[in-house]
mmCIF file of C-alpha atoms in Angstrom:
data_model
loop_
_atom_site.group_PDB
_atom_site.id
_atom_site.type_symbol
_atom_site.label_atom_id
_atom_site.label_comp_id
_atom_site.label_asym_id
_atom_site.label_seq_id
_atom_site.Cartn_x
_atom_site.Cartn_y
_atom_site.Cartn_z
ATOM 1 C CA UNK A 1 178.141 119.108 178.233
ATOM 2 C CA UNK A 2 174.657 119.480 177.270
ATOM 3 C CA UNK A 3 174.105 122.421 179.981
ATOM 4 C CA UNK A 4 177.378 124.237 178.080
ATOM 5 C CA UNK A 5 176.018 123.981 174.607
ATOM 6 C CA UNK A 6 172.955 125.850 176.309
ATOM 7 C CA UNK A 7 175.002 128.081 176.802
ATOM 8 C CA UNK A 8 177.161 128.500 173.965
ATOM 9 C CA UNK A 9 173.848 128.409 171.583
ATOM 10 C CA UNK A 10 172.553 131.277 174.338
ATOM 11 C CA UNK A 11 176.081 133.623 173.346
ATOM 12 C CA UNK A 12 175.222 132.961 169.746
ATOM 13 C CA UNK A 13 171.700 134.443 169.745
ATOM 14 C CA UNK A 14 172.686 137.472 172.245
ATOM 15 C CA UNK A 15 175.719 137.799 170.353
ATOM 16 C CA UNK A 16 176.803 138.855 174.475
ATOM 17 C CA UNK A 17 178.195 137.652 177.118
ATOM 18 C CA UNK A 18 176.024 139.692 179.664
ATOM 19 C CA UNK A 19 172.647 139.013 178.052
ATOM 20 C CA UNK A 20 173.273 135.077 177.276
ATOM 21 C CA UNK A 21 174.024 135.122 181.187
ATOM 22 C CA UNK A 22 171.373 136.589 182.177
ATOM 23 C CA UNK A 23 169.015 134.702 179.894
ATOM 24 C CA UNK A 24 170.501 131.619 180.906
ATOM 25 C CA UNK A 25 170.158 132.622 184.205
ATOM 26 C CA UNK A 26 173.618 132.297 185.644
ATOM 27 C CA UNK A 27 176.207 134.956 186.271
ATOM 28 C CA UNK A 28 178.221 135.717 183.399
ATOM 29 C CA UNK A 29 181.615 134.383 184.887
ATOM 30 C CA UNK A 30 179.537 131.107 185.182
ATOM 31 C CA UNK A 31 179.035 131.540 181.327
ATOM 32 C CA UNK A 32 182.168 132.739 179.916
ATOM 33 C CA UNK A 33 184.233 129.488 182.003
ATOM 34 C CA UNK A 34 181.371 126.860 180.604
ATOM 35 C CA UNK A 35 182.240 128.179 177.584
ATOM 36 C CA UNK A 36 186.577 128.267 178.040
ATOM 37 C CA UNK A 37 185.560 124.506 179.573
ATOM 38 C CA UNK A 38 183.380 123.484 176.208
ATOM 39 C CA UNK A 39 187.024 124.975 173.936
ATOM 40 C CA UNK A 40 189.287 123.065 176.482
ATOM 41 C CA UNK A 41 187.134 119.965 175.823
ATOM 42 C CA UNK A 42 186.579 120.471 171.658
ATOM 43 C CA UNK A 43 190.303 121.492 171.396
ATOM 44 C CA UNK A 44 189.462 124.924 169.267
ATOM 45 C CA UNK A 45 189.055 128.381 170.173
ATOM 46 C CA UNK A 46 184.564 129.127 169.404
ATOM 47 C CA UNK A 47 184.502 132.323 170.144
ATOM 48 C CA UNK A 48 186.681 135.548 168.679
ATOM 49 C CA UNK A 49 187.245 137.732 172.365
ATOM 50 C CA UNK A 50 187.821 141.452 172.461
ATOM 51 C CA UNK A 51 187.007 143.669 175.027
ATOM 52 C CA UNK A 52 183.459 142.236 174.276
ATOM 53 C CA UNK A 53 181.789 139.688 172.186
ATOM 54 C CA UNK A 54 183.549 139.728 168.737
ATOM 55 C CA UNK A 55 181.575 136.892 166.666
ATOM 56 C CA UNK A 56 181.867 132.847 166.821
ATOM 57 C CA UNK A 57 185.413 131.495 165.185
ATOM 58 C CA UNK A 58 184.676 129.131 161.968
ATOM 59 C CA UNK A 59 185.434 126.203 164.640
ATOM 60 C CA UNK A 60 182.284 127.824 166.717
ATOM 61 C CA UNK A 61 180.167 128.189 163.780
ATOM 62 C CA UNK A 62 180.549 124.767 162.914
ATOM 63 C CA UNK A 63 179.718 123.796 166.690
ATOM 64 C CA UNK A 64 177.048 126.063 166.601
ATOM 65 C CA UNK A 65 175.464 123.726 164.215
ATOM 66 C CA UNK A 66 175.862 120.466 165.795
ATOM 67 C CA UNK A 67 174.621 122.157 168.885
ATOM 68 C CA UNK A 68 171.638 122.784 167.312
ATOM 69 C CA UNK A 69 171.269 119.517 166.446
ATOM 70 C CA UNK A 70 172.241 117.876 170.291
ATOM 71 C CA UNK A 71 170.104 120.693 172.058
ATOM 72 C CA UNK A 72 167.222 119.480 170.376
ATOM 73 C CA UNK A 73 167.745 116.426 170.216
ATOM 74 C CA UNK A 74 168.256 116.302 174.454
ATOM 75 C CA UNK A 75 165.178 118.296 174.691
ATOM 76 C CA UNK A 76 162.844 115.862 172.092
ATOM 77 C CA UNK A 77 164.193 113.137 174.510
ATOM 78 C CA UNK A 78 162.913 115.089 177.491
ATOM 79 C CA UNK A 79 159.659 115.738 176.675
ATOM 80 C CA UNK A 80 159.315 112.084 175.284
ATOM 81 C CA UNK A 81 160.179 110.575 178.213
ATOM 82 C CA UNK A 82 157.857 113.609 180.464
ATOM 83 C CA UNK A 83 154.438 112.568 177.979
ATOM 84 C CA UNK A 84 155.306 108.866 178.397
ATOM 85 C CA UNK A 85 154.878 109.475 182.510
ATOM 86 C CA UNK A 86 152.378 112.350 182.679
ATOM 87 C CA UNK A 87 150.624 112.552 179.601
ATOM 88 C CA UNK A 88 151.181 115.683 177.091
ATOM 89 C CA UNK A 89 151.857 118.821 178.592
ATOM 90 C CA UNK A 90 154.431 121.633 178.619
ATOM 91 C CA UNK A 91 155.174 124.572 176.796
ATOM 92 C CA UNK A 92 154.277 125.561 173.399
ATOM 93 C CA UNK A 93 156.196 128.784 171.447
ATOM 94 C CA UNK A 94 154.519 130.048 168.450
ATOM 95 C CA UNK A 95 155.437 132.974 166.008
ATOM 96 C CA UNK A 96 152.974 133.926 163.249
ATOM 97 C CA UNK A 97 153.322 136.857 160.873
ATOM 98 C CA UNK A 98 150.489 139.155 161.489
ATOM 99 C CA UNK A 99 148.454 137.887 158.413
ATOM 100 C CA UNK A 100 147.701 134.334 159.978
ATOM 101 C CA UNK A 101 147.331 135.777 163.714
ATOM 102 C CA UNK A 102 143.370 135.418 163.348
ATOM 103 C CA UNK A 103 143.893 131.932 162.289
ATOM 104 C CA UNK A 104 146.348 131.089 165.633
ATOM 105 C CA UNK A 105 142.882 130.323 167.557
ATOM 106 C CA UNK A 106 141.857 127.699 164.905
ATOM 107 C CA UNK A 107 145.085 125.213 166.333
ATOM 108 C CA UNK A 108 145.494 126.155 169.847
ATOM 109 C CA UNK A 109 141.341 126.364 170.905
ATOM 110 C CA UNK A 110 140.861 122.732 169.313
ATOM 111 C CA UNK A 111 144.710 121.549 170.523
ATOM 112 C CA UNK A 112 144.286 122.992 174.153
ATOM 113 C CA UNK A 113 140.884 121.119 174.758
ATOM 114 C CA UNK A 114 142.462 117.875 173.722
ATOM 115 C CA UNK A 115 145.005 118.722 175.786
ATOM 116 C CA UNK A 116 144.096 120.553 178.683
ATOM 117 C CA UNK A 117 147.914 121.005 180.338
ATOM 118 C CA UNK A 118 149.533 122.039 177.724
ATOM 119 C CA UNK A 119 149.784 126.347 177.017
ATOM 120 C CA UNK A 120 151.331 128.035 174.804
ATOM 121 C CA UNK A 121 152.994 132.069 174.108
ATOM 122 C CA UNK A 122 152.360 133.882 170.729
ATOM 123 C CA UNK A 123 155.082 136.090 168.950
ATOM 124 C CA UNK A 124 154.094 138.733 166.223
ATOM 125 C CA UNK A 125 157.137 138.372 163.620
ATOM 126 C CA UNK A 126 158.154 138.818 160.101
ATOM 127 C CA UNK A 127 158.571 135.260 157.860
ATOM 128 C CA UNK A 128 162.219 135.787 158.068
ATOM 129 C CA UNK A 129 162.400 136.288 161.284
ATOM 130 C CA UNK A 130 159.834 133.533 162.067
ATOM 131 C CA UNK A 131 162.587 131.150 160.313
ATOM 132 C CA UNK A 132 165.754 132.797 162.664
ATOM 133 C CA UNK A 133 164.185 131.820 165.670
ATOM 134 C CA UNK A 134 163.286 128.486 164.345
ATOM 135 C CA UNK A 135 167.023 127.705 163.774
ATOM 136 C CA UNK A 136 167.912 128.558 167.376
ATOM 137 C CA UNK A 137 165.463 127.014 168.856
ATOM 138 C CA UNK A 138 163.978 130.029 170.528
ATOM 139 C CA UNK A 139 159.971 128.887 168.831
ATOM 140 C CA UNK A 140 158.469 125.361 168.314
ATOM 141 C CA UNK A 141 156.682 126.203 165.633
ATOM 142 C CA UNK A 142 155.684 129.419 163.173
ATOM 143 C CA UNK A 143 152.683 130.632 161.017
ATOM 144 C CA UNK A 144 153.782 132.285 157.698
ATOM 145 C CA UNK A 145 153.734 131.804 153.893
ATOM 146 C CA UNK A 146 154.750 128.509 152.415
ATOM 147 C CA UNK A 147 155.166 130.090 149.066
ATOM 148 C CA UNK A 148 157.321 133.288 147.823
ATOM 149 C CA UNK A 149 160.197 133.380 149.535
ATOM 150 C CA UNK A 150 163.114 130.120 150.881
ATOM 151 C CA UNK A 151 162.680 128.160 153.425
ATOM 152 C CA UNK A 152 164.823 126.213 154.303
ATOM 153 C CA UNK A 153 164.964 123.063 156.068
ATOM 154 C CA UNK A 154 161.406 122.859 157.578
ATOM 155 C CA UNK A 155 158.415 120.763 157.508
ATOM 156 C CA UNK A 156 155.161 122.530 156.359
ATOM 157 C CA UNK A 157 151.623 122.317 156.894
ATOM 158 C CA UNK A 158 149.396 124.356 154.405
ATOM 159 C CA UNK A 159 146.429 125.867 156.558
ATOM 160 C CA UNK A 160 144.828 128.234 154.390
ATOM 161 C CA UNK A 161 144.989 130.321 150.627
ATOM 162 C CA UNK A 162 144.675 134.093 150.640
ATOM 163 C CA UNK A 163 142.639 136.471 148.032
ATOM 164 C CA UNK A 164 143.822 139.870 148.498
ATOM 165 C CA UNK A 165 141.220 142.140 148.636
ATOM 166 C CA UNK A 166 140.439 145.967 148.605
ATOM 167 C CA UNK A 167 138.964 147.073 152.132
ATOM 168 C CA UNK A 168 137.844 150.380 152.349
ATOM 169 C CA UNK A 169 134.931 152.301 154.090
ATOM 170 C CA UNK A 170 131.865 152.701 151.751
ATOM 171 C CA UNK A 171 131.326 156.069 150.521
ATOM 172 C CA UNK A 172 135.171 156.238 149.736
ATOM 173 C CA UNK A 173 136.834 155.713 146.130
ATOM 174 C CA UNK A 174 136.176 152.269 144.256
ATOM 175 C CA UNK A 175 133.652 151.468 147.611
ATOM 176 C CA UNK A 176 130.909 150.620 145.171
ATOM 177 C CA UNK A 177 132.934 148.495 142.715
ATOM 178 C CA UNK A 178 132.259 144.721 142.448
ATOM 179 C CA UNK A 179 136.364 144.320 141.587
ATOM 180 C CA UNK A 180 139.350 146.475 141.237
ATOM 181 C CA UNK A 181 142.584 145.786 139.532
ATOM 182 C CA UNK A 182 146.063 146.389 140.972
ATOM 183 C CA UNK A 183 146.805 149.554 138.890
ATOM 184 C CA UNK A 184 143.400 151.093 140.256
ATOM 185 C CA UNK A 185 144.696 150.748 143.879
ATOM 186 C CA UNK A 186 147.652 152.215 143.151
ATOM 187 C CA UNK A 187 146.004 155.304 142.799
ATOM 188 C CA UNK A 188 144.298 155.852 146.527
ATOM 189 C CA UNK A 189 145.188 156.683 149.403
ATOM 190 C CA UNK A 190 146.809 153.441 150.973
ATOM 191 C CA UNK A 191 147.353 152.158 154.506
ATOM 192 C CA UNK A 192 150.225 149.186 154.251
ATOM 193 C CA UNK A 193 152.264 146.740 156.153
ATOM 194 C CA UNK A 194 155.793 147.567 156.686
ATOM 195 C CA UNK A 195 158.311 146.778 154.034
ATOM 196 C CA UNK A 196 159.642 144.441 156.400
ATOM 197 C CA UNK A 197 157.162 142.060 156.060
ATOM 198 C CA UNK A 198 156.621 139.130 153.424
ATOM 199 C CA UNK A 199 153.125 140.054 153.195
ATOM 200 C CA UNK A 200 154.374 144.281 151.670
ATOM 201 C CA UNK A 201 157.048 142.405 149.347
ATOM 202 C CA UNK A 202 154.107 140.081 147.835
ATOM 203 C CA UNK A 203 151.892 143.034 147.513
ATOM 204 C CA UNK A 204 154.453 144.948 146.185
ATOM 205 C CA UNK A 205 155.198 142.544 143.254
ATOM 206 C CA UNK A 206 151.921 142.335 142.017
ATOM 207 C CA UNK A 207 151.777 146.281 141.909
ATOM 208 C CA UNK A 208 154.941 146.040 140.195
ATOM 209 C CA UNK A 209 152.769 143.121 137.979
ATOM 210 C CA UNK A 210 150.328 145.604 136.935
ATOM 211 C CA UNK A 211 153.109 148.742 136.458
ATOM 212 C CA UNK A 212 152.038 149.953 139.108
ATOM 213 C CA UNK A 213 153.893 151.039 142.586
ATOM 214 C CA UNK A 214 152.491 150.944 146.322
ATOM 215 C CA UNK A 215 152.632 154.726 147.186
ATOM 216 C CA UNK A 216 151.384 154.437 150.933
ATOM 217 C CA UNK A 217 150.898 156.905 153.154
ATOM 218 C CA UNK A 218 150.682 155.632 156.396
ATOM 219 C CA UNK A 219 152.683 151.621 157.533
ATOM 220 C CA UNK A 220 152.168 149.433 160.497
ATOM 221 C CA UNK A 221 153.571 146.485 162.040
ATOM 222 C CA UNK A 222 149.962 145.591 162.845
ATOM 223 C CA UNK A 223 147.214 145.265 161.578
ATOM 224 C CA UNK A 224 144.921 146.532 164.249
ATOM 225 C CA UNK A 225 146.610 149.637 163.213
ATOM 226 C CA UNK A 226 145.627 149.344 159.883
ATOM 227 C CA UNK A 227 142.147 148.215 160.302
ATOM 228 C CA UNK A 228 141.599 151.607 162.903
ATOM 229 C CA UNK A 229 142.692 153.712 159.677
ATOM 230 C CA UNK A 230 140.705 152.075 157.056
ATOM 231 C CA UNK A 231 137.812 152.674 159.617
ATOM 232 C CA UNK A 232 138.488 156.419 159.694
ATOM 233 C CA UNK A 233 137.457 156.328 156.011
ATOM 234 C CA UNK A 234 140.416 158.347 154.841
ATOM 235 C CA UNK A 235 142.605 155.022 154.532
ATOM 236 C CA UNK A 236 142.142 152.293 152.161
ATOM 237 C CA UNK A 237 144.076 148.854 152.625
ATOM 238 C CA UNK A 238 145.058 145.685 150.602
ATOM 239 C CA UNK A 239 144.266 142.591 152.967
ATOM 240 C CA UNK A 240 143.389 138.798 152.888
ATOM 241 C CA UNK A 241 140.123 138.204 152.656
ATOM 242 C CA UNK A 242 140.144 135.970 156.139
ATOM 243 C CA UNK A 243 142.212 138.014 157.404
ATOM 244 C CA UNK A 244 139.577 141.492 157.256
ATOM 245 C CA UNK A 245 136.583 139.193 157.859
ATOM 246 C CA UNK A 246 137.259 138.208 161.109
ATOM 247 C CA UNK A 247 137.706 141.537 162.646
ATOM 248 C CA UNK A 248 133.518 141.189 162.051
ATOM 249 C CA UNK A 249 133.028 144.338 159.885
ATOM 250 C CA UNK A 250 129.663 145.862 159.411
ATOM 251 C CA UNK A 251 127.991 147.253 156.043
ATOM 252 C CA UNK A 252 129.931 150.405 156.655
ATOM 253 C CA UNK A 253 133.089 148.313 155.045
ATOM 254 C CA UNK A 254 133.616 146.811 151.667
ATOM 255 C CA UNK A 255 135.978 143.962 150.950
ATOM 256 C CA UNK A 256 136.378 143.952 147.063
ATOM 257 C CA UNK A 257 138.509 141.240 145.356
ATOM 258 C CA UNK A 258 141.397 142.387 143.376
ATOM 259 C CA UNK A 259 142.301 141.105 140.042
ATOM 260 C CA UNK A 260 144.745 141.720 136.938
ATOM 261 C CA UNK A 261 146.211 140.412 138.245
ATOM 262 C CA UNK A 262 144.033 138.009 140.368
ATOM 263 C CA UNK A 263 146.398 135.744 142.627
ATOM 264 C CA UNK A 264 146.334 133.546 145.597
ATOM 265 C CA UNK A 265 149.119 132.710 148.443
ATOM 266 C CA UNK A 266 149.372 129.630 150.391
ATOM 267 C CA UNK A 267 149.873 130.259 154.837
ATOM 268 C CA UNK A 268 150.763 127.118 156.960
ATOM 269 C CA UNK A 269 152.199 126.367 159.393
ATOM 270 C CA UNK A 270 156.225 125.160 159.302
ATOM 271 C CA UNK A 271 158.340 123.399 162.330
ATOM 272 C CA UNK A 272 162.278 122.541 162.386
ATOM 273 C CA UNK A 273 162.194 118.941 160.338
ATOM 274 C CA UNK A 274 163.537 116.567 162.693
ATOM 275 C CA UNK A 275 162.751 112.576 163.188
ATOM 276 C CA UNK A 276 161.415 112.500 165.458
ATOM 277 C CA UNK A 277 159.395 115.474 166.386
ATOM 278 C CA UNK A 278 159.116 116.026 169.998
ATOM 279 C CA UNK A 279 155.874 115.032 171.538
ATOM 280 C CA UNK A 280 154.463 118.088 171.421
ATOM 281 C CA UNK A 281 155.505 119.817 168.065
ATOM 282 C CA UNK A 282 153.911 115.775 166.725
ATOM 283 C CA UNK A 283 150.348 116.936 168.103
ATOM 284 C CA UNK A 284 150.685 120.320 167.070
ATOM 285 C CA UNK A 285 151.082 119.527 163.572
ATOM 286 C CA UNK A 286 148.586 116.885 163.673
ATOM 287 C CA UNK A 287 146.083 119.762 164.867
ATOM 288 C CA UNK A 288 147.474 121.860 161.330
ATOM 289 C CA UNK A 289 146.447 119.201 159.386
ATOM 290 C CA UNK A 290 143.000 119.229 160.137
ATOM 291 C CA UNK A 291 142.632 122.502 159.696
ATOM 292 C CA UNK A 292 144.124 122.102 156.612
ATOM 293 C CA UNK A 293 142.225 119.676 155.681
ATOM 294 C CA UNK A 294 138.787 121.398 156.626
ATOM 295 C CA UNK A 295 139.826 124.589 154.870
ATOM 296 C CA UNK A 296 140.251 122.205 151.841
ATOM 297 C CA UNK A 297 144.033 123.542 150.791
ATOM 298 C CA UNK A 298 145.850 121.396 148.898
#
């Protein structure tokens, strides 16, 4: 039953029998047969079939919720028993919004020092995608904003407070100022994160509050791309202070607080709410709380 539910979860994620079979490491006929056996056992149709996958039935949607719960609990049980036998080991899958990537080593480095048999993978993505990945059991935790947009049923640990700064090269417009307003920043050449990023939606909101509009001449989903363009002196950007500082700018780059409105946003670690947590996620949340306390995030 557990294997069949794992196949069903993969099919719901991929929405394609061939890709789901490849993800599970089985042939397509094997996966299709397992889904049909699951339907026979439950006595309902789970998948709308035609010449290709056409979505889940209403019953399939309900079974999907149960499958996530059952498979999640099974993985937790297996991991707990492995930890009891061998100590904490395994692999943690993290996803992070671009503005939190510099914060990831503050958790992974001390965690791996305490638990050397644990490995990590880190994916850079959007805040909405992090929630979808958590729901589909594709990641163990994510780093994202804790305010502004609904998070759903998650456990969250505040890590850091973001304060937005204008990041610009020396000798460019506004670079000699001690502070600048959102309205003033709207009038210079900007490079910003793409519109699918929550950071960008927040920035757009603050421009609107100041009676201005963000009109960047360059957009990217990569902070490195934005930093590289700021260094040319032809663009400025808007970034959290801690993110800009992490790149080790020299004297030729200025970081100027943006006021009117003067705003702050909390970022943190989120994991799907579950009792009990897996040993790995429980240890990760503990490490996150240590970082949050060090940063004095309330």
